[in-house]
Short mmCIF file of C-alpha atoms in Angstrom, two decimals:
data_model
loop_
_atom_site.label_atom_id
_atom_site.label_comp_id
_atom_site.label_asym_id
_atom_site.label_seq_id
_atom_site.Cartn_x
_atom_site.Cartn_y
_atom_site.Cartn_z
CA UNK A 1 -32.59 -14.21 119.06
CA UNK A 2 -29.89 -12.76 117.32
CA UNK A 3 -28.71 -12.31 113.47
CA UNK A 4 -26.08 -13.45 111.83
CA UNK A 5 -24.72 -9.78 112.31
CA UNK A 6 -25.20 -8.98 115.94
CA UNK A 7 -23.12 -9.79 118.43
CA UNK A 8 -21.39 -13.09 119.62
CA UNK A 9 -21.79 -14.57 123.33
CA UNK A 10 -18.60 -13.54 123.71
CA UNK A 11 -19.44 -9.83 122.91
CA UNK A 12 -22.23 -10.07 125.29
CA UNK A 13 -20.51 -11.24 127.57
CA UNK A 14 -17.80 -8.49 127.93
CA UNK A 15 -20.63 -5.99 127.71
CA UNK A 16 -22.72 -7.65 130.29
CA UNK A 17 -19.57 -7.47 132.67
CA UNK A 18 -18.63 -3.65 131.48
CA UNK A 19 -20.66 -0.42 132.90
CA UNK A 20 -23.56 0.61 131.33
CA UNK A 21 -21.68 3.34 128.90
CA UNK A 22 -18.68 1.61 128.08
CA UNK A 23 -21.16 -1.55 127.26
CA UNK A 24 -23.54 0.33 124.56
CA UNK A 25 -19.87 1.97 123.26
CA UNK A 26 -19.04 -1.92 122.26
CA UNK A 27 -22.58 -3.04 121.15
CA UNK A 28 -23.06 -0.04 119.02
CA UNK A 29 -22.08 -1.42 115.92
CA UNK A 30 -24.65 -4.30 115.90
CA UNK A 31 -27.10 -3.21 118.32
CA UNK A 32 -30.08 -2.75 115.58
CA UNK A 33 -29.13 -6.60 115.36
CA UNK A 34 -30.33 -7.24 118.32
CA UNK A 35 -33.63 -8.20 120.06
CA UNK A 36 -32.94 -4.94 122.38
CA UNK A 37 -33.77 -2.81 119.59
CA UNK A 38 -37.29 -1.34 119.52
CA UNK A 39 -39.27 -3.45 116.89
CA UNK A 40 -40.23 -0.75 113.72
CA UNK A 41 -44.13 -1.76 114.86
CA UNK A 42 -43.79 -0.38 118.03
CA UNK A 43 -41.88 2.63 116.38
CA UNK A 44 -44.64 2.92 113.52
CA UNK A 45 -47.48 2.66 116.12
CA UNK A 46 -46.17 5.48 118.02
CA UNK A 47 -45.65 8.04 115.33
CA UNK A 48 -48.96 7.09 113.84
CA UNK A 49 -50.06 7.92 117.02
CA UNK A 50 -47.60 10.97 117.53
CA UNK A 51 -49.23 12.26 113.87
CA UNK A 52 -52.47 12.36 114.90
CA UNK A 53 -51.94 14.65 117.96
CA UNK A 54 -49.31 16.99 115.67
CA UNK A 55 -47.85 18.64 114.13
CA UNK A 56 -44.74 19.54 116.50
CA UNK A 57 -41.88 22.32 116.31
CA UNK A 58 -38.86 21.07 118.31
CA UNK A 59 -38.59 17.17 119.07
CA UNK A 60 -36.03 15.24 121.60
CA UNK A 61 -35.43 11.81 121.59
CA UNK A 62 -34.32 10.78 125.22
CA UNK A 63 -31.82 8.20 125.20
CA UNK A 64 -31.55 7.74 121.39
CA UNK A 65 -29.34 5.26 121.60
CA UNK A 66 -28.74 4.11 117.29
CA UNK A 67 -31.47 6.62 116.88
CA UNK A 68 -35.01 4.40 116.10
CA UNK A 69 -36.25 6.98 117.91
CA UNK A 70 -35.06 10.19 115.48
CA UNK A 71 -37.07 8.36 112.27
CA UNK A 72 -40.81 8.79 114.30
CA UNK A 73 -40.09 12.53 115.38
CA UNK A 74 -38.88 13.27 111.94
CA UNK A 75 -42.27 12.22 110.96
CA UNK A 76 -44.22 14.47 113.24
CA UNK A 77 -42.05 17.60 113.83
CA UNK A 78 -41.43 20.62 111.89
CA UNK A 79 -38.53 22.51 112.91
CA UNK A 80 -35.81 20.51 113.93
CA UNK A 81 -35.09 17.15 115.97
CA UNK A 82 -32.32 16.09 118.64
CA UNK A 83 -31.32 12.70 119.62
CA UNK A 84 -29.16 12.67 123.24
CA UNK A 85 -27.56 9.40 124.92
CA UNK A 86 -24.82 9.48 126.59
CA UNK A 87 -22.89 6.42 124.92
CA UNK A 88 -20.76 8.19 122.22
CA UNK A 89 -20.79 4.84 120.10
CA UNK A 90 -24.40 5.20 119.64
CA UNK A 91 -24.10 8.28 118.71
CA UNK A 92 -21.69 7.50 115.99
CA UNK A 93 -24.06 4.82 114.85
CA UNK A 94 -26.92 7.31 115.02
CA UNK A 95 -25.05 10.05 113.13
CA UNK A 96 -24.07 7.50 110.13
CA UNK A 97 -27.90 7.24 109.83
CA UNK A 98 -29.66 10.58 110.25
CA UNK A 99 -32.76 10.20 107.90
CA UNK A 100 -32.65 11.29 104.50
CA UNK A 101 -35.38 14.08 104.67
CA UNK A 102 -37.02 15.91 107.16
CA UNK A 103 -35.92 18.59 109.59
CA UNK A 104 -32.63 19.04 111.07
CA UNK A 105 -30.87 16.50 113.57
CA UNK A 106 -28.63 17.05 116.08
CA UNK A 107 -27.02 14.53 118.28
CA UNK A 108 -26.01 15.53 121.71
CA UNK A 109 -23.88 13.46 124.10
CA UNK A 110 -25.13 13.75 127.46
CA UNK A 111 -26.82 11.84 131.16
CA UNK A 112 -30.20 11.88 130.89
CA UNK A 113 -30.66 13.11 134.73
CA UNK A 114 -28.66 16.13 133.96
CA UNK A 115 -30.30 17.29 130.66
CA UNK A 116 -28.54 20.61 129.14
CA UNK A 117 -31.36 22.71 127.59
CA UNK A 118 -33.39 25.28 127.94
CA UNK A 119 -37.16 24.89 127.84
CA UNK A 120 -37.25 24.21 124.28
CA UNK A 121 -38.97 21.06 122.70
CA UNK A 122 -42.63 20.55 122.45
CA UNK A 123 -42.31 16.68 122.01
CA UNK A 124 -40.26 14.40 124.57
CA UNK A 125 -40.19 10.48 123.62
CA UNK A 126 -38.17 7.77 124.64
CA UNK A 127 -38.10 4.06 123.20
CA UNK A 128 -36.98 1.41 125.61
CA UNK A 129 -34.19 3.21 128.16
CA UNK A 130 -36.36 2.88 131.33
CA UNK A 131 -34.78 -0.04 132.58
CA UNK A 132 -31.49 1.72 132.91
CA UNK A 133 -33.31 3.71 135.79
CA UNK A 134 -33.34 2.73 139.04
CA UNK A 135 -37.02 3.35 140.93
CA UNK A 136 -35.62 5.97 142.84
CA UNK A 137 -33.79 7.93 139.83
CA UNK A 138 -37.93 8.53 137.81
CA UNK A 139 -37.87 11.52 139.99
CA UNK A 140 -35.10 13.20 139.00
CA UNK A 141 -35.54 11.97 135.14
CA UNK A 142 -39.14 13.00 134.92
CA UNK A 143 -37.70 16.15 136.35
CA UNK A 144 -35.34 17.10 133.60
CA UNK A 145 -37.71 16.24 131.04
CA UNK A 146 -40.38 18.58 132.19
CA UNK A 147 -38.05 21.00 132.46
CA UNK A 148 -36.68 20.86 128.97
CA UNK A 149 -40.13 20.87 127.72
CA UNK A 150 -42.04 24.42 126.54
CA UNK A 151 -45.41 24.97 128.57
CA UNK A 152 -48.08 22.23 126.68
CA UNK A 153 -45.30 20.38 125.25
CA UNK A 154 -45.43 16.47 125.86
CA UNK A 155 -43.51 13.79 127.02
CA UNK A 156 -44.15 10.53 124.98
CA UNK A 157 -43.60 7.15 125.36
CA UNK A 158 -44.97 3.37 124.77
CA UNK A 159 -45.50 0.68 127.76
CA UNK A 160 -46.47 -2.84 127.32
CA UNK A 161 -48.48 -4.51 129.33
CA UNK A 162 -46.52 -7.53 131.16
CA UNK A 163 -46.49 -10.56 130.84
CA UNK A 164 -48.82 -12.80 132.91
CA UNK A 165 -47.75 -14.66 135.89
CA UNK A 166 -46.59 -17.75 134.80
CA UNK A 167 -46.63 -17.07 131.49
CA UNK A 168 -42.71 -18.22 129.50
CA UNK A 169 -42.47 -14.09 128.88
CA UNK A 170 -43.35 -13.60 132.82
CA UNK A 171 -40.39 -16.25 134.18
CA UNK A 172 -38.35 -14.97 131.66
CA UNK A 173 -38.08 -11.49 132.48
CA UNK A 174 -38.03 -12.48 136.13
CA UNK A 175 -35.03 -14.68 135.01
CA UNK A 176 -33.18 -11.62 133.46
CA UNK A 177 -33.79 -9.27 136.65
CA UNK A 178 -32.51 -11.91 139.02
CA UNK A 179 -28.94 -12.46 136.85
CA UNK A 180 -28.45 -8.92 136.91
CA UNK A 181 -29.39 -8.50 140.37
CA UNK A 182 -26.34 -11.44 141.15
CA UNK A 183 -24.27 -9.86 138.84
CA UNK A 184 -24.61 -6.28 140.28
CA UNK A 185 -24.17 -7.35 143.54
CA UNK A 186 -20.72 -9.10 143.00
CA UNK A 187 -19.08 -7.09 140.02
CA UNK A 188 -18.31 -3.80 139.63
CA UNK A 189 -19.10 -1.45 138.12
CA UNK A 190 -22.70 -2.36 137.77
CA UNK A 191 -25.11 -2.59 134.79
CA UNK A 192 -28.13 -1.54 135.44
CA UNK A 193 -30.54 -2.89 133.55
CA UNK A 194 -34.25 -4.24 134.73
CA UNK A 195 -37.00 -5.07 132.86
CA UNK A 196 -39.64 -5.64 136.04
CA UNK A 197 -38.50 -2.41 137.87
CA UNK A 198 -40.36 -0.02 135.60
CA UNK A 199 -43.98 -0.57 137.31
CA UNK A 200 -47.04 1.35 135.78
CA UNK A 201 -48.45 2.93 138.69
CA UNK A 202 -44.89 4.11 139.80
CA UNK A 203 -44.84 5.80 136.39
CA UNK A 204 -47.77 7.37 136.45
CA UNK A 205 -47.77 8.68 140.45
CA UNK A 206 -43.72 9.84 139.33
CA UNK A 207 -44.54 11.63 136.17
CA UNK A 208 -48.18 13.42 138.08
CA UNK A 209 -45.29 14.61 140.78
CA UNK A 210 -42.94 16.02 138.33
CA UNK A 211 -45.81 18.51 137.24
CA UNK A 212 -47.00 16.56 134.23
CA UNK A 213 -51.08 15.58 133.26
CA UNK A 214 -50.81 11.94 132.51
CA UNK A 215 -53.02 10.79 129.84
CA UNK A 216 -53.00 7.34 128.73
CA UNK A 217 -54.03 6.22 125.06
CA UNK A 218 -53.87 2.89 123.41
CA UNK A 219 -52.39 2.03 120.51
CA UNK A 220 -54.74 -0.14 118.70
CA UNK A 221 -51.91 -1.65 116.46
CA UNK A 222 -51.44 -4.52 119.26
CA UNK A 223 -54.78 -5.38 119.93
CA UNK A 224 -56.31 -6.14 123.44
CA UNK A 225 -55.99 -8.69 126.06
CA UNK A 226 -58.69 -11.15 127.47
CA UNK A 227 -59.25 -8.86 130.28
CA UNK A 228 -60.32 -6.01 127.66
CA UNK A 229 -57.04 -3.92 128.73
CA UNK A 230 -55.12 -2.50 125.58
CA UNK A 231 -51.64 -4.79 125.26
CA UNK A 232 -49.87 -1.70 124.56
CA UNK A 233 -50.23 2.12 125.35
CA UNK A 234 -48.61 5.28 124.80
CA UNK A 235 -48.64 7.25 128.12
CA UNK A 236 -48.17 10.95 127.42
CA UNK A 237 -47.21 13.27 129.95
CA UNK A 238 -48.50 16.97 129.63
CA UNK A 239 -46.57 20.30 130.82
CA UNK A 240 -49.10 22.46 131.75
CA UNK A 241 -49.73 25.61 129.86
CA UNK A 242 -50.13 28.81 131.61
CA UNK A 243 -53.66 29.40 130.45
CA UNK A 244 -55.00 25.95 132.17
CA UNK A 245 -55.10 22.13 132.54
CA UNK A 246 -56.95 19.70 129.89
CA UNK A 247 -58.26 16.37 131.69
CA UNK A 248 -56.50 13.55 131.95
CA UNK A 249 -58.17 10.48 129.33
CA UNK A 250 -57.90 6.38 129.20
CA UNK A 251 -57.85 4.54 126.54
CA UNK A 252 -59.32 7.46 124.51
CA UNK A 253 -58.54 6.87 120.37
CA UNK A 254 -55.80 9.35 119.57
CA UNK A 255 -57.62 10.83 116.66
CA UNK A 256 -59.62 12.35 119.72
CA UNK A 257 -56.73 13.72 121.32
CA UNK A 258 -54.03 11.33 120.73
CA UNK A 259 -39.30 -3.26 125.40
CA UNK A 260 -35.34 -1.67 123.91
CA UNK A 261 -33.99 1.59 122.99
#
């Protein structure tokens, strides 16, 4: 799972049993070593994506983490670019590799459920930071984004479809959730990190009650299941503008409209 460069059990292990900030502060240095990094196809199938529904002014990378993230909105956005987590070793990592060209970056250090900006990014996307949010915290998170966000701006971000039941991905992730439910539940302080919590139709109902349109697109990059259904999408959440709504779309080709950290 891991390179020769990432981390040793032993660094894992003192992570695992840290809090969720102080743990990324230690894996920065070899987190893009790890399996918990978004894979560059995911990352290239998204701003392909992103590029076909663009061009955007002001992006934001939610919970940036090394900044994977920064490289796709550099691709698609204009005028300048921010990348916010609020583990300042990621940052550091980040901010040794802000890309070459391309608009500005900034890195900001800051919680995700307490965002502080003003209403000014058309393009929201995050990369693999959802499991660090309890069910009951997509309220408030959705919340912040779509108030960060400029009327029509957008709120990006991929989902995978799970694994099937039964499936060695399936009792694996069940696996995971389970350790860290043990492990939260007799050490403090806890980490909170669940793969199985983030459920689609959660998403969706959270993001339609935070006052975005929810359109769903899939990226063709990953192919489709034997059921037909698209093994990964991007689900895009809409702010309104103030001159009406567009309708919501499935599995629509972007060029008609448009994990990891």
């Amino acid at each position: 799972m891991f390179s020769p460069e990432g981390p040793s059990l032993r660094e894992l292990a003192v992570q695992a049993l840290s809090s969720v900030e102080r743990g990324y502060d230690l894996l920065a240095p070899k987190f893009d070593h790890t399996p918990f990094r978004t894979p560059d196809s995911v990352l290239d199938a998204v701003g392909s994506a992103l590029e076909r529904m663009g061009p955007f002014d002001a992006g934001l990378d939610l919970c940036c983490g090394t900044g994977a993230g920064v490289g796709v909105l550099a691709r698609v956005c204009r005028e300048s670019v921010t990348g916010v987590d609020f583990s300042t070793g990621m940052l550091q990592v980040a901010g040794e590799r802000t890309p070459p060209v391309g608009p500005p970056v900034t890195w900001v250090r800051a919680d995700a459920r307490a965002l502080p900006f003003e209403p000014a990014f058309d393009l929201v996307v995050s990369f693999g930071a959802f499991g660090h949010f309890l069910p009951r915290e997509l309220p408030g998170l959705f919340a912040q984004v779509h108030s960060v966000l400029r009327p029509g701006g957008r709120f990006a971000f991929p989902v995978l479809a799970p694994p099937r039941p039964g499936s060695l991905g399936y009792w694996m992730l069940l696996g995971f959730d389970a350790v860290m439910r043990v492990r939260n539940a007799v050490w403090r302080p806890p980490f909170v990190m669940y793969y199985r919590a983030f459920r689609f139709g959660d998403v969706r109902r959270e993001l339609a009650r935070a006052g975005f349109e929810v359109e769903l697109y899939a990226l063709p990059e990953f192919g489709r299941r034997r059921d037909g259904s698209p093994r990964a999408r991007l689900v895009v959440g809409r702010r309104p503008d103030r001159t009406g709504t567009e309708s919501a779309a499935d599995d629509v080709p972007a060029g008609a409209h448009q994990g990891n950290r």
